[in-house]
JSON list of C-alpha atoms in Angstrom, two decimals:
[
{"chain": "A", "resi": 1, "resn": "SER", "atom": "CA", "xyz": [-1.80, -12.69, -31.51]},
{"chain": "A", "resi": 2, "resn": "SER", "atom": "CA", "xyz": [1.02, -10.19, -31.11]},
{"chain": "A", "resi": 3, "resn": "LEU", "atom": "CA", "xyz": [3.63, -10.79, -28.44]},
{"chain": "A", "resi": 4, "resn": "VAL", "atom": "CA", "xyz": [4.65, -7.11, -28.42]},
{"chain": "A", "resi": 5, "resn": "VAL", "atom": "CA", "xyz": [2.21, -4.19, -28.57]},
{"chain": "A", "resi": 6, "resn": "ASN", "atom": "CA", "xyz": [3.16, -0.54, -28.79]},
{"chain": "A", "resi": 7, "resn": "LEU", "atom": "CA", "xyz": [0.93, 1.44, -26.43]},
{"chain": "A", "resi": 8, "resn": "GLY", "atom": "CA", "xyz": [2.00, 4.70, -28.03]},
{"chain": "A", "resi": 9, "resn": "LEU", "atom": "CA", "xyz": [2.55, 6.28, -24.63]},
{"chain": "A", "resi": 10, "resn": "ALA", "atom": "CA", "xyz": [5.59, 8.09, -23.22]},
{"chain": "A", "resi": 11, "resn": "ALA", "atom": "CA", "xyz": [5.94, 6.15, -19.97]},
{"chain": "A", "resi": 12, "resn": "VAL", "atom": "CA", "xyz": [8.69, 6.73, -17.44]},
{"chain": "A", "resi": 13, "resn": "SER", "atom": "CA", "xyz": [7.94, 3.48, -15.59]},
{"chain": "A", "resi": 14, "resn": "VAL", "atom": "CA", "xyz": [5.67, 0.45, -15.50]},
{"chain": "A", "resi": 15, "resn": "SER", "atom": "CA", "xyz": [5.15, -1.43, -12.23]},
{"chain": "A", "resi": 16, "resn": "GLY", "atom": "CA", "xyz": [2.96, -4.08, -10.68]},
{"chain": "A", "resi": 17, "resn": "THR", "atom": "CA", "xyz": [2.36, -7.81, -10.70]},
{"chain": "A", "resi": 18, "resn": "GLY", "atom": "CA", "xyz": [-0.46, -9.78, -12.23]},
{"chain": "A", "resi": 19, "resn": "ALA", "atom": "CA", "xyz": [-3.05, -8.41, -14.63]},
{"chain": "A", "resi": 20, "resn": "LEU", "atom": "CA", "xyz": [-2.87, -4.79, -13.50]},
{"chain": "A", "resi": 21, "resn": "GLN", "atom": "CA", "xyz": [0.12, -2.63, -14.32]},
{"chain": "A", "resi": 22, "resn": "LEU", "atom": "CA", "xyz": [0.64, 0.96, -13.16]},
{"chain": "A", "resi": 23, "resn": "VAL", "atom": "CA", "xyz": [1.96, 3.06, -16.02]},
{"chain": "A", "resi": 24, "resn": "ALA", "atom": "CA", "xyz": [3.46, 6.43, -15.11]},
{"chain": "A", "resi": 25, "resn": "ALA", "atom": "CA", "xyz": [2.94, 8.61, -18.18]},
{"chain": "A", "resi": 26, "resn": "SER", "atom": "CA", "xyz": [4.97, 11.76, -18.64]},
{"chain": "A", "resi": 27, "resn": "GLU", "atom": "CA", "xyz": [2.95, 14.78, -19.77]},
{"chain": "A", "resi": 28, "resn": "GLU", "atom": "CA", "xyz": [6.19, 16.36, -20.95]},
{"chain": "A", "resi": 29, "resn": "GLY", "atom": "CA", "xyz": [7.02, 13.29, -23.01]},
{"chain": "A", "resi": 30, "resn": "GLU", "atom": "CA", "xyz": [3.50, 13.13, -24.40]},
{"chain": "A", "resi": 31, "resn": "GLY", "atom": "CA", "xyz": [3.34, 16.87, -25.09]},
{"chain": "A", "resi": 32, "resn": "ARG", "atom": "CA", "xyz": [-0.19, 17.01, -23.71]},
{"chain": "A", "resi": 33, "resn": "ASP", "atom": "CA", "xyz": [-2.15, 17.62, -20.51]},
{"chain": "A", "resi": 34, "resn": "LEU", "atom": "CA", "xyz": [-3.23, 14.24, -19.15]},
{"chain": "A", "resi": 35, "resn": "ASP", "atom": "CA", "xyz": [-4.80, 15.36, -15.86]},
{"chain": "A", "resi": 36, "resn": "GLY", "atom": "CA", "xyz": [-6.58, 18.51, -17.00]},
{"chain": "A", "resi": 37, "resn": "ASP", "atom": "CA", "xyz": [-4.68, 20.94, -14.79]},
{"chain": "A", "resi": 38, "resn": "GLY", "atom": "CA", "xyz": [-3.55, 23.18, -17.63]},
{"chain": "A", "resi": 39, "resn": "ASP", "atom": "CA", "xyz": [0.14, 22.25, -17.64]},
{"chain": "A", "resi": 40, "resn": "GLU", "atom": "CA", "xyz": [2.29, 19.50, -19.10]},
{"chain": "A", "resi": 41, "resn": "THR", "atom": "CA", "xyz": [4.66, 18.83, -16.19]},
{"chain": "A", "resi": 42, "resn": "GLY", "atom": "CA", "xyz": [3.05, 15.97, -14.27]},
{"chain": "A", "resi": 43, "resn": "VAL", "atom": "CA", "xyz": [3.46, 12.21, -14.22]},
{"chain": "A", "resi": 44, "resn": "VAL", "atom": "CA", "xyz": [-0.05, 10.78, -14.53]},
{"chain": "A", "resi": 45, "resn": "LEU", "atom": "CA", "xyz": [-1.26, 7.28, -13.67]},
{"chain": "A", "resi": 46, "resn": "GLN", "atom": "CA", "xyz": [-2.56, 5.05, -16.46]},
{"chain": "A", "resi": 47, "resn": "ILE", "atom": "CA", "xyz": [-3.90, 1.62, -15.55]},
{"chain": "A", "resi": 48, "resn": "LEU", "atom": "CA", "xyz": [-3.02, -1.14, -17.98]},
{"chain": "A", "resi": 49, "resn": "ASP", "atom": "CA", "xyz": [-5.10, -4.31, -17.81]},
{"chain": "A", "resi": 50, "resn": "LEU", "atom": "CA", "xyz": [-3.08, -7.02, -19.53]},
{"chain": "A", "resi": 51, "resn": "GLU", "atom": "CA", "xyz": [-5.88, -9.58, -19.63]},
{"chain": "A", "resi": 52, "resn": "ARG", "atom": "CA", "xyz": [-8.51, -7.22, -21.01]},
{"chain": "A", "resi": 53, "resn": "GLY", "atom": "CA", "xyz": [-6.11, -5.35, -23.26]},
{"chain": "A", "resi": 54, "resn": "SER", "atom": "CA", "xyz": [-7.26, -1.96, -21.95]},
{"chain": "A", "resi": 55, "resn": "LEU", "atom": "CA", "xyz": [-5.37, 1.20, -21.01]},
{"chain": "A", "resi": 56, "resn": "ALA", "atom": "CA", "xyz": [-7.23, 3.80, -18.93]},
{"chain": "A", "resi": 57, "resn": "ASN", "atom": "CA", "xyz": [-6.11, 7.30, -17.97]},
{"chain": "A", "resi": 58, "resn": "THR", "atom": "CA", "xyz": [-7.07, 7.98, -14.34]},
{"chain": "A", "resi": 59, "resn": "GLY", "atom": "CA", "xyz": [-6.33, 11.71, -14.61]},
{"chain": "A", "resi": 60, "resn": "LEU", "atom": "CA", "xyz": [-4.52, 11.44, -11.26]},
{"chain": "A", "resi": 61, "resn": "ALA", "atom": "CA", "xyz": [-0.92, 12.58, -10.89]},
{"chain": "A", "resi": 62, "resn": "PHE", "atom": "CA", "xyz": [1.75, 11.00, -8.72]},
{"chain": "A", "resi": 63, "resn": "PRO", "atom": "CA", "xyz": [3.54, 13.14, -6.12]},
{"chain": "A", "resi": 64, "resn": "ARG", "atom": "CA", "xyz": [6.55, 14.94, -7.52]},
{"chain": "A", "resi": 65, "resn": "ARG", "atom": "CA", "xyz": [9.95, 13.55, -6.67]},
{"chain": "A", "resi": 66, "resn": "LEU", "atom": "CA", "xyz": [13.41, 14.88, -7.35]},
{"chain": "A", "resi": 67, "resn": "PRO", "atom": "CA", "xyz": [13.86, 16.62, -10.72]},
{"chain": "A", "resi": 68, "resn": "PHE", "atom": "CA", "xyz": [16.04, 13.82, -12.03]},
{"chain": "A", "resi": 69, "resn": "ASP", "atom": "CA", "xyz": [13.75, 11.04, -10.79]},
{"chain": "A", "resi": 70, "resn": "HIS", "atom": "CA", "xyz": [10.35, 10.90, -12.49]},
{"chain": "A", "resi": 71, "resn": "ASP", "atom": "CA", "xyz": [9.40, 7.42, -11.32]},
{"chain": "A", "resi": 72, "resn": "PRO", "atom": "CA", "xyz": [6.22, 7.07, -9.25]},
{"chain": "A", "resi": 73, "resn": "PRO", "atom": "CA", "xyz": [6.70, 6.60, -5.50]},
{"chain": "A", "resi": 74, "resn": "ILE", "atom": "CA", "xyz": [7.88, 3.16, -4.46]},
{"chain": "A", "resi": 75, "resn": "ARG", "atom": "CA", "xyz": [4.85, 3.02, -2.15]},
{"chain": "A", "resi": 76, "resn": "SER", "atom": "CA", "xyz": [2.61, 2.01, -5.03]},
{"chain": "A", "resi": 77, "resn": "GLY", "atom": "CA", "xyz": [1.76, -1.44, -6.27]},
{"chain": "A", "resi": 78, "resn": "SER", "atom": "CA", "xyz": [-0.78, -3.65, -7.96]},
{"chain": "A", "resi": 79, "resn": "ASN", "atom": "CA", "xyz": [-1.69, -7.26, -8.54]},
{"chain": "A", "resi": 80, "resn": "GLY", "atom": "CA", "xyz": [-4.36, -9.12, -10.46]},
{"chain": "A", "resi": 81, "resn": "SER", "atom": "CA", "xyz": [-7.35, -7.57, -8.69]},
{"chain": "A", "resi": 82, "resn": "PHE", "atom": "CA", "xyz": [-6.50, -4.13, -7.30]},
{"chain": "A", "resi": 83, "resn": "ALA", "atom": "CA", "xyz": [-3.93, -1.35, -7.05]},
{"chain": "A", "resi": 84, "resn": "VAL", "atom": "CA", "xyz": [-2.75, 0.94, -4.24]},
{"chain": "A", "resi": 85, "resn": "PHE", "atom": "CA", "xyz": [-0.97, 4.21, -5.02]},
{"chain": "A", "resi": 86, "resn": "GLN", "atom": "CA", "xyz": [-0.38, 7.79, -3.91]},
{"chain": "A", "resi": 87, "resn": "VAL", "atom": "CA", "xyz": [-1.92, 10.85, -5.57]},
{"chain": "A", "resi": 88, "resn": "SER", "atom": "CA", "xyz": [-0.88, 14.50, -5.29]},
{"chain": "A", "resi": 89, "resn": "GLU", "atom": "CA", "xyz": [-3.64, 17.11, -5.38]},
{"chain": "A", "resi": 90, "resn": "ALA", "atom": "CA", "xyz": [-1.10, 19.81, -6.27]},
{"chain": "A", "resi": 91, "resn": "GLU", "atom": "CA", "xyz": [0.19, 17.87, -9.25]},
{"chain": "A", "resi": 92, "resn": "THR", "atom": "CA", "xyz": [-3.33, 16.85, -10.30]},
{"chain": "A", "resi": 93, "resn": "GLY", "atom": "CA", "xyz": [-4.46, 20.47, -9.98]},
{"chain": "A", "resi": 94, "resn": "ARG", "atom": "CA", "xyz": [-7.71, 19.75, -8.11]},
{"chain": "A", "resi": 95, "resn": "ASP", "atom": "CA", "xyz": [-9.04, 19.58, -4.56]},
{"chain": "A", "resi": 96, "resn": "LEU", "atom": "CA", "xyz": [-9.90, 15.91, -4.91]},
{"chain": "A", "resi": 97, "resn": "ASP", "atom": "CA", "xyz": [-11.56, 15.50, -1.51]},
{"chain": "A", "resi": 98, "resn": "GLU", "atom": "CA", "xyz": [-13.25, 18.92, -1.64]},
{"chain": "A", "resi": 99, "resn": "ASP", "atom": "CA", "xyz": [-12.07, 19.91, 1.85]},
{"chain": "A", "resi": 100, "resn": "GLY", "atom": "CA", "xyz": [-10.87, 23.34, 0.79]},
{"chain": "A", "resi": 101, "resn": "ILE", "atom": "CA", "xyz": [-7.19, 22.39, 1.12]},
{"chain": "A", "resi": 102, "resn": "LEU", "atom": "CA", "xyz": [-5.34, 21.98, -2.16]},
{"chain": "A", "resi": 103, "resn": "GLY", "atom": "CA", "xyz": [-2.00, 20.24, -1.91]},
{"chain": "A", "resi": 104, "resn": "GLU", "atom": "CA", "xyz": [-2.61, 17.04, 0.05]},
{"chain": "A", "resi": 105, "resn": "VAL", "atom": "CA", "xyz": [-1.08, 13.69, -0.86]},
{"chain": "A", "resi": 106, "resn": "THR", "atom": "CA", "xyz": [-3.45, 10.78, -0.26]},
{"chain": "A", "resi": 107, "resn": "THR", "atom": "CA", "xyz": [-3.69, 7.04, -0.83]},
{"chain": "A", "resi": 108, "resn": "TRP", "atom": "CA", "xyz": [-6.04, 5.72, -3.51]},
{"chain": "A", "resi": 109, "resn": "THR", "atom": "CA", "xyz": [-7.15, 2.25, -4.52]},
{"chain": "A", "resi": 110, "resn": "PHE", "atom": "CA", "xyz": [-8.38, 0.90, -7.84]},
{"chain": "A", "resi": 111, "resn": "ASP", "atom": "CA", "xyz": [-10.71, -2.11, -7.82]},
{"chain": "A", "resi": 112, "resn": "ARG", "atom": "CA", "xyz": [-10.42, -4.12, -11.04]},
{"chain": "A", "resi": 113, "resn": "ARG", "atom": "CA", "xyz": [-13.70, -5.93, -10.38]},
{"chain": "A", "resi": 114, "resn": "THR", "atom": "CA", "xyz": [-15.81, -2.75, -10.14]},
{"chain": "A", "resi": 115, "resn": "GLY", "atom": "CA", "xyz": [-13.55, -0.23, -11.87]},
{"chain": "A", "resi": 116, "resn": "ALA", "atom": "CA", "xyz": [-13.87, 2.05, -8.83]},
{"chain": "A", "resi": 117, "resn": "LEU", "atom": "CA", "xyz": [-11.21, 4.58, -7.84]},
{"chain": "A", "resi": 118, "resn": "THR", "atom": "CA", "xyz": [-11.38, 5.30, -4.10]},
{"chain": "A", "resi": 119, "resn": "ASN", "atom": "CA", "xyz": [-9.63, 8.04, -2.11]},
{"chain": "A", "resi": 120, "resn": "LEU", "atom": "CA", "xyz": [-8.74, 6.72, 1.36]},
{"chain": "A", "resi": 121, "resn": "LEU", "atom": "CA", "xyz": [-8.15, 10.32, 2.58]},
{"chain": "A", "resi": 122, "resn": "SER", "atom": "CA", "xyz": [-4.81, 9.55, 4.24]},
{"chain": "A", "resi": 123, "resn": "VAL", "atom": "CA", "xyz": [-1.30, 8.96, 2.98]},
{"chain": "A", "resi": 124, "resn": "HIS", "atom": "CA", "xyz": [0.33, 5.58, 3.48]},
{"chain": "A", "resi": 125, "resn": "GLY", "atom": "CA", "xyz": [3.87, 4.52, 4.18]},
{"chain": "A", "resi": 126, "resn": "GLY", "atom": "CA", "xyz": [5.20, 1.05, 3.67]},
{"chain": "A", "resi": 127, "resn": "LEU", "atom": "CA", "xyz": [3.31, -1.39, 1.48]},
{"chain": "A", "resi": 128, "resn": "ALA", "atom": "CA", "xyz": [3.10, -5.18, 1.26]},
{"chain": "A", "resi": 129, "resn": "PHE", "atom": "CA", "xyz": [1.01, -7.00, -1.34]},
{"chain": "A", "resi": 130, "resn": "GLY", "atom": "CA", "xyz": [-0.55, -10.44, -1.46]},
{"chain": "A", "resi": 131, "resn": "ASP", "atom": "CA", "xyz": [-2.96, -11.96, -3.97]},
{"chain": "A", "resi": 132, "resn": "ASP", "atom": "CA", "xyz": [-6.06, -10.54, -2.29]},
{"chain": "A", "resi": 133, "resn": "LEU", "atom": "CA", "xyz": [-4.74, -8.25, 0.45]},
{"chain": "A", "resi": 134, "resn": "ALA", "atom": "CA", "xyz": [-2.47, -5.25, 0.84]},
{"chain": "A", "resi": 135, "resn": "GLY", "atom": "CA", "xyz": [-1.14, -3.93, 4.13]},
{"chain": "A", "resi": 136, "resn": "PHE", "atom": "CA", "xyz": [0.15, -0.41, 4.73]},
{"chain": "A", "resi": 137, "resn": "PHE", "atom": "CA", "xyz": [0.77, 2.12, 7.47]},
{"chain": "A", "resi": 138, "resn": "THR", "atom": "CA", "xyz": [-1.11, 5.39, 7.92]},
{"chain": "A", "resi": 139, "resn": "HIS", "atom": "CA", "xyz": [-0.50, 8.06, 10.55]},
{"chain": "A", "resi": 140, "resn": "ASP", "atom": "CA", "xyz": [-2.99, 8.64, 13.36]},
{"chain": "A", "resi": 141, "resn": "ALA", "atom": "CA", "xyz": [-1.86, 11.57, 15.52]},
{"chain": "A", "resi": 142, "resn": "ALA", "atom": "CA", "xyz": [1.61, 10.53, 16.71]},
{"chain": "A", "resi": 143, "resn": "ASN", "atom": "CA", "xyz": [1.15, 6.83, 15.97]},
{"chain": "A", "resi": 144, "resn": "GLU", "atom": "CA", "xyz": [1.44, 4.64, 12.91]},
{"chain": "A", "resi": 145, "resn": "VAL", "atom": "CA", "xyz": [-1.66, 2.54, 12.30]},
{"chain": "A", "resi": 146, "resn": "LEU", "atom": "CA", "xyz": [-1.59, -0.64, 10.24]},
{"chain": "A", "resi": 147, "resn": "ASN", "atom": "CA", "xyz": [-4.42, -1.01, 7.72]},
{"chain": "A", "resi": 148, "resn": "VAL", "atom": "CA", "xyz": [-5.40, -3.95, 5.53]},
{"chain": "A", "resi": 149, "resn": "PHE", "atom": "CA", "xyz": [-7.18, -3.46, 2.22]},
{"chain": "A", "resi": 150, "resn": "ASP", "atom": "CA", "xyz": [-9.11, -6.55, 1.12]},
{"chain": "A", "resi": 151, "resn": "GLY", "atom": "CA", "xyz": [-9.50, -6.69, -2.65]},
{"chain": "A", "resi": 152, "resn": "ARG", "atom": "CA", "xyz": [-12.16, -9.39, -2.36]},
{"chain": "A", "resi": 153, "resn": "ASP", "atom": "CA", "xyz": [-14.78, -6.99, -1.04]},
{"chain": "A", "resi": 154, "resn": "GLY", "atom": "CA", "xyz": [-13.06, -3.59, -1.17]},
{"chain": "A", "resi": 155, "resn": "SER", "atom": "CA", "xyz": [-13.01, -3.25, 2.63]},
{"chain": "A", "resi": 156, "resn": "LEU", "atom": "CA", "xyz": [-10.38, -1.37, 4.62]},
{"chain": "A", "resi": 157, "resn": "THR", "atom": "CA", "xyz": [-9.66, -2.64, 8.14]},
{"chain": "A", "resi": 158, "resn": "THR", "atom": "CA", "xyz": [-7.64, -0.87, 10.81]},
{"chain": "A", "resi": 159, "resn": "LEU", "atom": "CA", "xyz": [-6.03, -3.66, 12.79]},
{"chain": "A", "resi": 160, "resn": "PRO", "atom": "CA", "xyz": [-7.31, -3.93, 16.36]},
{"chain": "A", "resi": 161, "resn": "VAL", "atom": "CA", "xyz": [-4.65, -3.51, 19.02]},
{"chain": "A", "resi": 162, "resn": "GLU", "atom": "CA", "xyz": [-4.93, -5.67, 22.11]},
{"chain": "A", "resi": 163, "resn": "PRO", "atom": "CA", "xyz": [-4.42, -5.28, 25.02]},
{"chain": "A", "resi": 164, "resn": "ALA", "atom": "CA", "xyz": [-5.84, -1.82, 25.50]},
{"chain": "A", "resi": 165, "resn": "VAL", "atom": "CA", "xyz": [-2.41, -0.20, 25.94]},
{"chain": "A", "resi": 166, "resn": "LEU", "atom": "CA", "xyz": [-1.61, 1.25, 22.54]},
{"chain": "A", "resi": 167, "resn": "LEU", "atom": "CA", "xyz": [1.60, -0.21, 21.17]},
{"chain": "A", "resi": 168, "resn": "ALA", "atom": "CA", "xyz": [1.83, 0.67, 17.52]},
{"chain": "A", "resi": 169, "resn": "PRO", "atom": "CA", "xyz": [3.00, -1.88, 14.94]},
{"chain": "A", "resi": 170, "resn": "SER", "atom": "CA", "xyz": [6.71, -1.40, 14.30]},
{"chain": "A", "resi": 171, "resn": "THR", "atom": "CA", "xyz": [7.26, -3.32, 11.05]},
{"chain": "A", "resi": 172, "resn": "LEU", "atom": "CA", "xyz": [5.06, -4.64, 8.26]},
{"chain": "A", "resi": 173, "resn": "LEU", "atom": "CA", "xyz": [6.70, -7.85, 7.14]},
{"chain": "A", "resi": 174, "resn": "ALA", "atom": "CA", "xyz": [4.62, -9.75, 4.60]},
{"chain": "A", "resi": 175, "resn": "VAL", "atom": "CA", "xyz": [1.17, -10.49, 3.21]},
{"chain": "A", "resi": 176, "resn": "GLN", "atom": "CA", "xyz": [0.25, -13.91, 1.84]},
{"chain": "A", "resi": 177, "resn": "GLY", "atom": "CA", "xyz": [-3.11, -15.58, 1.45]},
{"chain": "A", "resi": 178, "resn": "THR", "atom": "CA", "xyz": [-5.33, -14.25, 4.26]},
{"chain": "A", "resi": 179, "resn": "THR", "atom": "CA", "xyz": [-2.39, -13.59, 6.60]},
{"chain": "A", "resi": 180, "resn": "VAL", "atom": "CA", "xyz": [-0.65, -10.32, 7.37]},
{"chain": "A", "resi": 181, "resn": "ALA", "atom": "CA", "xyz": [2.54, -10.56, 9.43]},
{"chain": "A", "resi": 182, "resn": "PHE", "atom": "CA", "xyz": [3.72, -7.57, 11.42]},
{"chain": "A", "resi": 183, "resn": "THR", "atom": "CA", "xyz": [5.62, -6.79, 14.61]},
{"chain": "A", "resi": 184, "resn": "ARG", "atom": "CA", "xyz": [4.92, -4.60, 17.62]},
{"chain": "A", "resi": 185, "resn": "ASP", "atom": "CA", "xyz": [7.44, -2.71, 19.71]},
{"chain": "A", "resi": 186, "resn": "GLU", "atom": "CA", "xyz": [7.17, -3.19, 23.47]},
{"chain": "A", "resi": 187, "resn": "ALA", "atom": "CA", "xyz": [8.57, 0.35, 23.80]},
{"chain": "A", "resi": 188, "resn": "GLY", "atom": "CA", "xyz": [9.20, -0.01, 27.54]},
{"chain": "A", "resi": 189, "resn": "VAL", "atom": "CA", "xyz": [5.45, -0.26, 28.13]},
{"chain": "A", "resi": 190, "resn": "LEU", "atom": "CA", "xyz": [4.39, -3.90, 28.04]},
{"chain": "A", "resi": 191, "resn": "ASP", "atom": "CA", "xyz": [6.05, -7.32, 27.99]},
{"chain": "A", "resi": 192, "resn": "LEU", "atom": "CA", "xyz": [4.45, -8.91, 24.92]},
{"chain": "A", "resi": 193, "resn": "ASN", "atom": "CA", "xyz": [6.53, -12.10, 24.91]},
{"chain": "A", "resi": 194, "resn": "ALA", "atom": "CA", "xyz": [6.74, -12.78, 28.67]},
{"chain": "A", "resi": 195, "resn": "ASP", "atom": "CA", "xyz": [10.53, -12.68, 28.83]},
{"chain": "A", "resi": 196, "resn": "GLY", "atom": "CA", "xyz": [10.66, -10.36, 31.84]},
{"chain": "A", "resi": 197, "resn": "ASP", "atom": "CA", "xyz": [11.44, -7.12, 30.03]},
{"chain": "A", "resi": 198, "resn": "ALA", "atom": "CA", "xyz": [9.64, -4.58, 27.85]},
{"chain": "A", "resi": 199, "resn": "SER", "atom": "CA", "xyz": [12.46, -3.73, 25.46]},
{"chain": "A", "resi": 200, "resn": "ASP", "atom": "CA", "xyz": [11.84, -5.98, 22.45]},
{"chain": "A", "resi": 201, "resn": "PHE", "atom": "CA", "xyz": [11.30, -4.10, 19.20]},
{"chain": "A", "resi": 202, "resn": "ALA", "atom": "CA", "xyz": [9.88, -6.86, 17.02]},
{"chain": "A", "resi": 203, "resn": "VAL", "atom": "CA", "xyz": [7.32, -9.20, 18.62]},
{"chain": "A", "resi": 204, "resn": "LEU", "atom": "CA", "xyz": [5.62, -11.12, 15.82]},
{"chain": "A", "resi": 205, "resn": "HIS", "atom": "CA", "xyz": [1.85, -10.76, 15.34]},
{"chain": "A", "resi": 206, "resn": "LEU", "atom": "CA", "xyz": [-0.33, -12.38, 12.68]},
{"chain": "A", "resi": 207, "resn": "TYR", "atom": "CA", "xyz": [-3.63, -11.04, 11.36]},
{"chain": "A", "resi": 208, "resn": "ASP", "atom": "CA", "xyz": [-6.13, -13.34, 9.65]},
{"chain": "A", "resi": 209, "resn": "ALA", "atom": "CA", "xyz": [-8.40, -11.45, 7.24]},
{"chain": "A", "resi": 210, "resn": "ASP", "atom": "CA", "xyz": [-11.16, -14.07, 7.29]},
{"chain": "A", "resi": 211, "resn": "SER", "atom": "CA", "xyz": [-11.67, -14.08, 11.06]},
{"chain": "A", "resi": 212, "resn": "ARG", "atom": "CA", "xyz": [-10.33, -10.50, 11.47]},
{"chain": "A", "resi": 213, "resn": "ARG", "atom": "CA", "xyz": [-8.36, -11.66, 14.51]},
{"chain": "A", "resi": 214, "resn": "VAL", "atom": "CA", "xyz": [-4.85, -10.65, 15.54]},
{"chain": "A", "resi": 215, "resn": "VAL", "atom": "CA", "xyz": [-2.72, -13.30, 17.23]},
{"chain": "A", "resi": 216, "resn": "ASN", "atom": "CA", "xyz": [0.39, -12.50, 19.26]},
{"chain": "A", "resi": 217, "resn": "THR", "atom": "CA", "xyz": [2.86, -15.32, 18.64]},
{"chain": "A", "resi": 218, "resn": "SER", "atom": "CA", "xyz": [4.90, -14.24, 21.70]},
{"chain": "A", "resi": 219, "resn": "PHE", "atom": "CA", "xyz": [8.12, -14.48, 19.71]},
{"chain": "A", "resi": 220, "resn": "ALA", "atom": "CA", "xyz": [10.61, -11.64, 19.49]},
{"chain": "A", "resi": 221, "resn": "ILE", "atom": "CA", "xyz": [11.99, -12.29, 16.03]},
{"chain": "A", "resi": 222, "resn": "SER", "atom": "CA", "xyz": [14.60, -11.25, 13.51]},
{"chain": "A", "resi": 223, "resn": "PRO", "atom": "CA", "xyz": [12.28, -9.52, 10.97]},
{"chain": "A", "resi": 224, "resn": "ALA", "atom": "CA", "xyz": [14.57, -10.05, 7.98]},
{"chain": "A", "resi": 225, "resn": "ASN", "atom": "CA", "xyz": [14.24, -13.83, 8.34]},
{"chain": "A", "resi": 226, "resn": "LEU", "atom": "CA", "xyz": [10.44, -14.19, 8.19]},
{"chain": "A", "resi": 227, "resn": "THR", "atom": "CA", "xyz": [8.75, -16.09, 5.35]},
{"chain": "A", "resi": 228, "resn": "ILE", "atom": "CA", "xyz": [5.06, -16.82, 4.74]},
{"chain": "A", "resi": 229, "resn": "GLN", "atom": "CA", "xyz": [3.97, -19.53, 2.33]},
{"chain": "A", "resi": 230, "resn": "ASP", "atom": "CA", "xyz": [0.90, -21.74, 1.95]},
{"chain": "A", "resi": 231, "resn": "GLY", "atom": "CA", "xyz": [-0.62, -20.60, 5.23]},
{"chain": "A", "resi": 232, "resn": "PHE", "atom": "CA", "xyz": [2.52, -21.10, 7.29]},
{"chain": "A", "resi": 233, "resn": "ALA", "atom": "CA", "xyz": [4.84, -18.45, 8.75]},
{"chain": "A", "resi": 234, "resn": "GLY", "atom": "CA", "xyz": [8.46, -19.32, 9.48]},
{"chain": "A", "resi": 235, "resn": "CYS", "atom": "CA", "xyz": [10.84, -17.06, 11.36]},
{"chain": "A", "resi": 236, "resn": "ALA", "atom": "CA", "xyz": [14.15, -16.92, 13.21]},
{"chain": "A", "resi": 237, "resn": "VAL", "atom": "CA", "xyz": [13.83, -16.39, 17.00]},
{"chain": "A", "resi": 238, "resn": "PRO", "atom": "CA", "xyz": [16.96, -15.40, 18.93]},
{"chain": "A", "resi": 239, "resn": "GLU", "atom": "CA", "xyz": [17.04, -17.13, 22.33]},
{"chain": "A", "resi": 240, "resn": "SER", "atom": "CA", "xyz": [18.35, -13.90, 23.86]}
]
């Protein structure tokens, strides 16, 4: 079999890990309308399945970036079973959610198992991928809400926040196996690690996708030093 295959596509970038690759195809480079909006100016998502040897045009365009930067947004990714990416209605040229408002940017998923493209009807920020899970932030009123997409069953879970006082997650750190690691900011409201103050920005929490439980580790950590591997999370905890 061939080690190198020419896809015959003018692509400005290819990204992803595992079997699924997100190919950003330039309509200008192709000289044709890939999303059916009547122009040739967009960058349109093609999904390349390396194992099946297939290339599919989604007809969905990425949000436009700076004129000199045609890459898709960095808040897109894929692995062996699913993809998460952002889509621009304005660039695609259609009211994709049929709400009468043309011009929204929303988050979409692609499920390799079913071939389904799903509009999550909100735009995400931040993105962390594991083998089966992806975590990302969406905005709910003035707060950021952490969501977990489970590629095993296509479910989307908004992480429960306990106690009842709403303290939004402050950082999404990593996803590995069934574990999502994130921090919460005490924000002067609640002492999450029982150190006598409510000023810690990064108190480590772990979410288990199988039990759908969130556990507060009660450690205020240095986020840059967290690692998850084989079901274990290791982190640096300043005594101060």
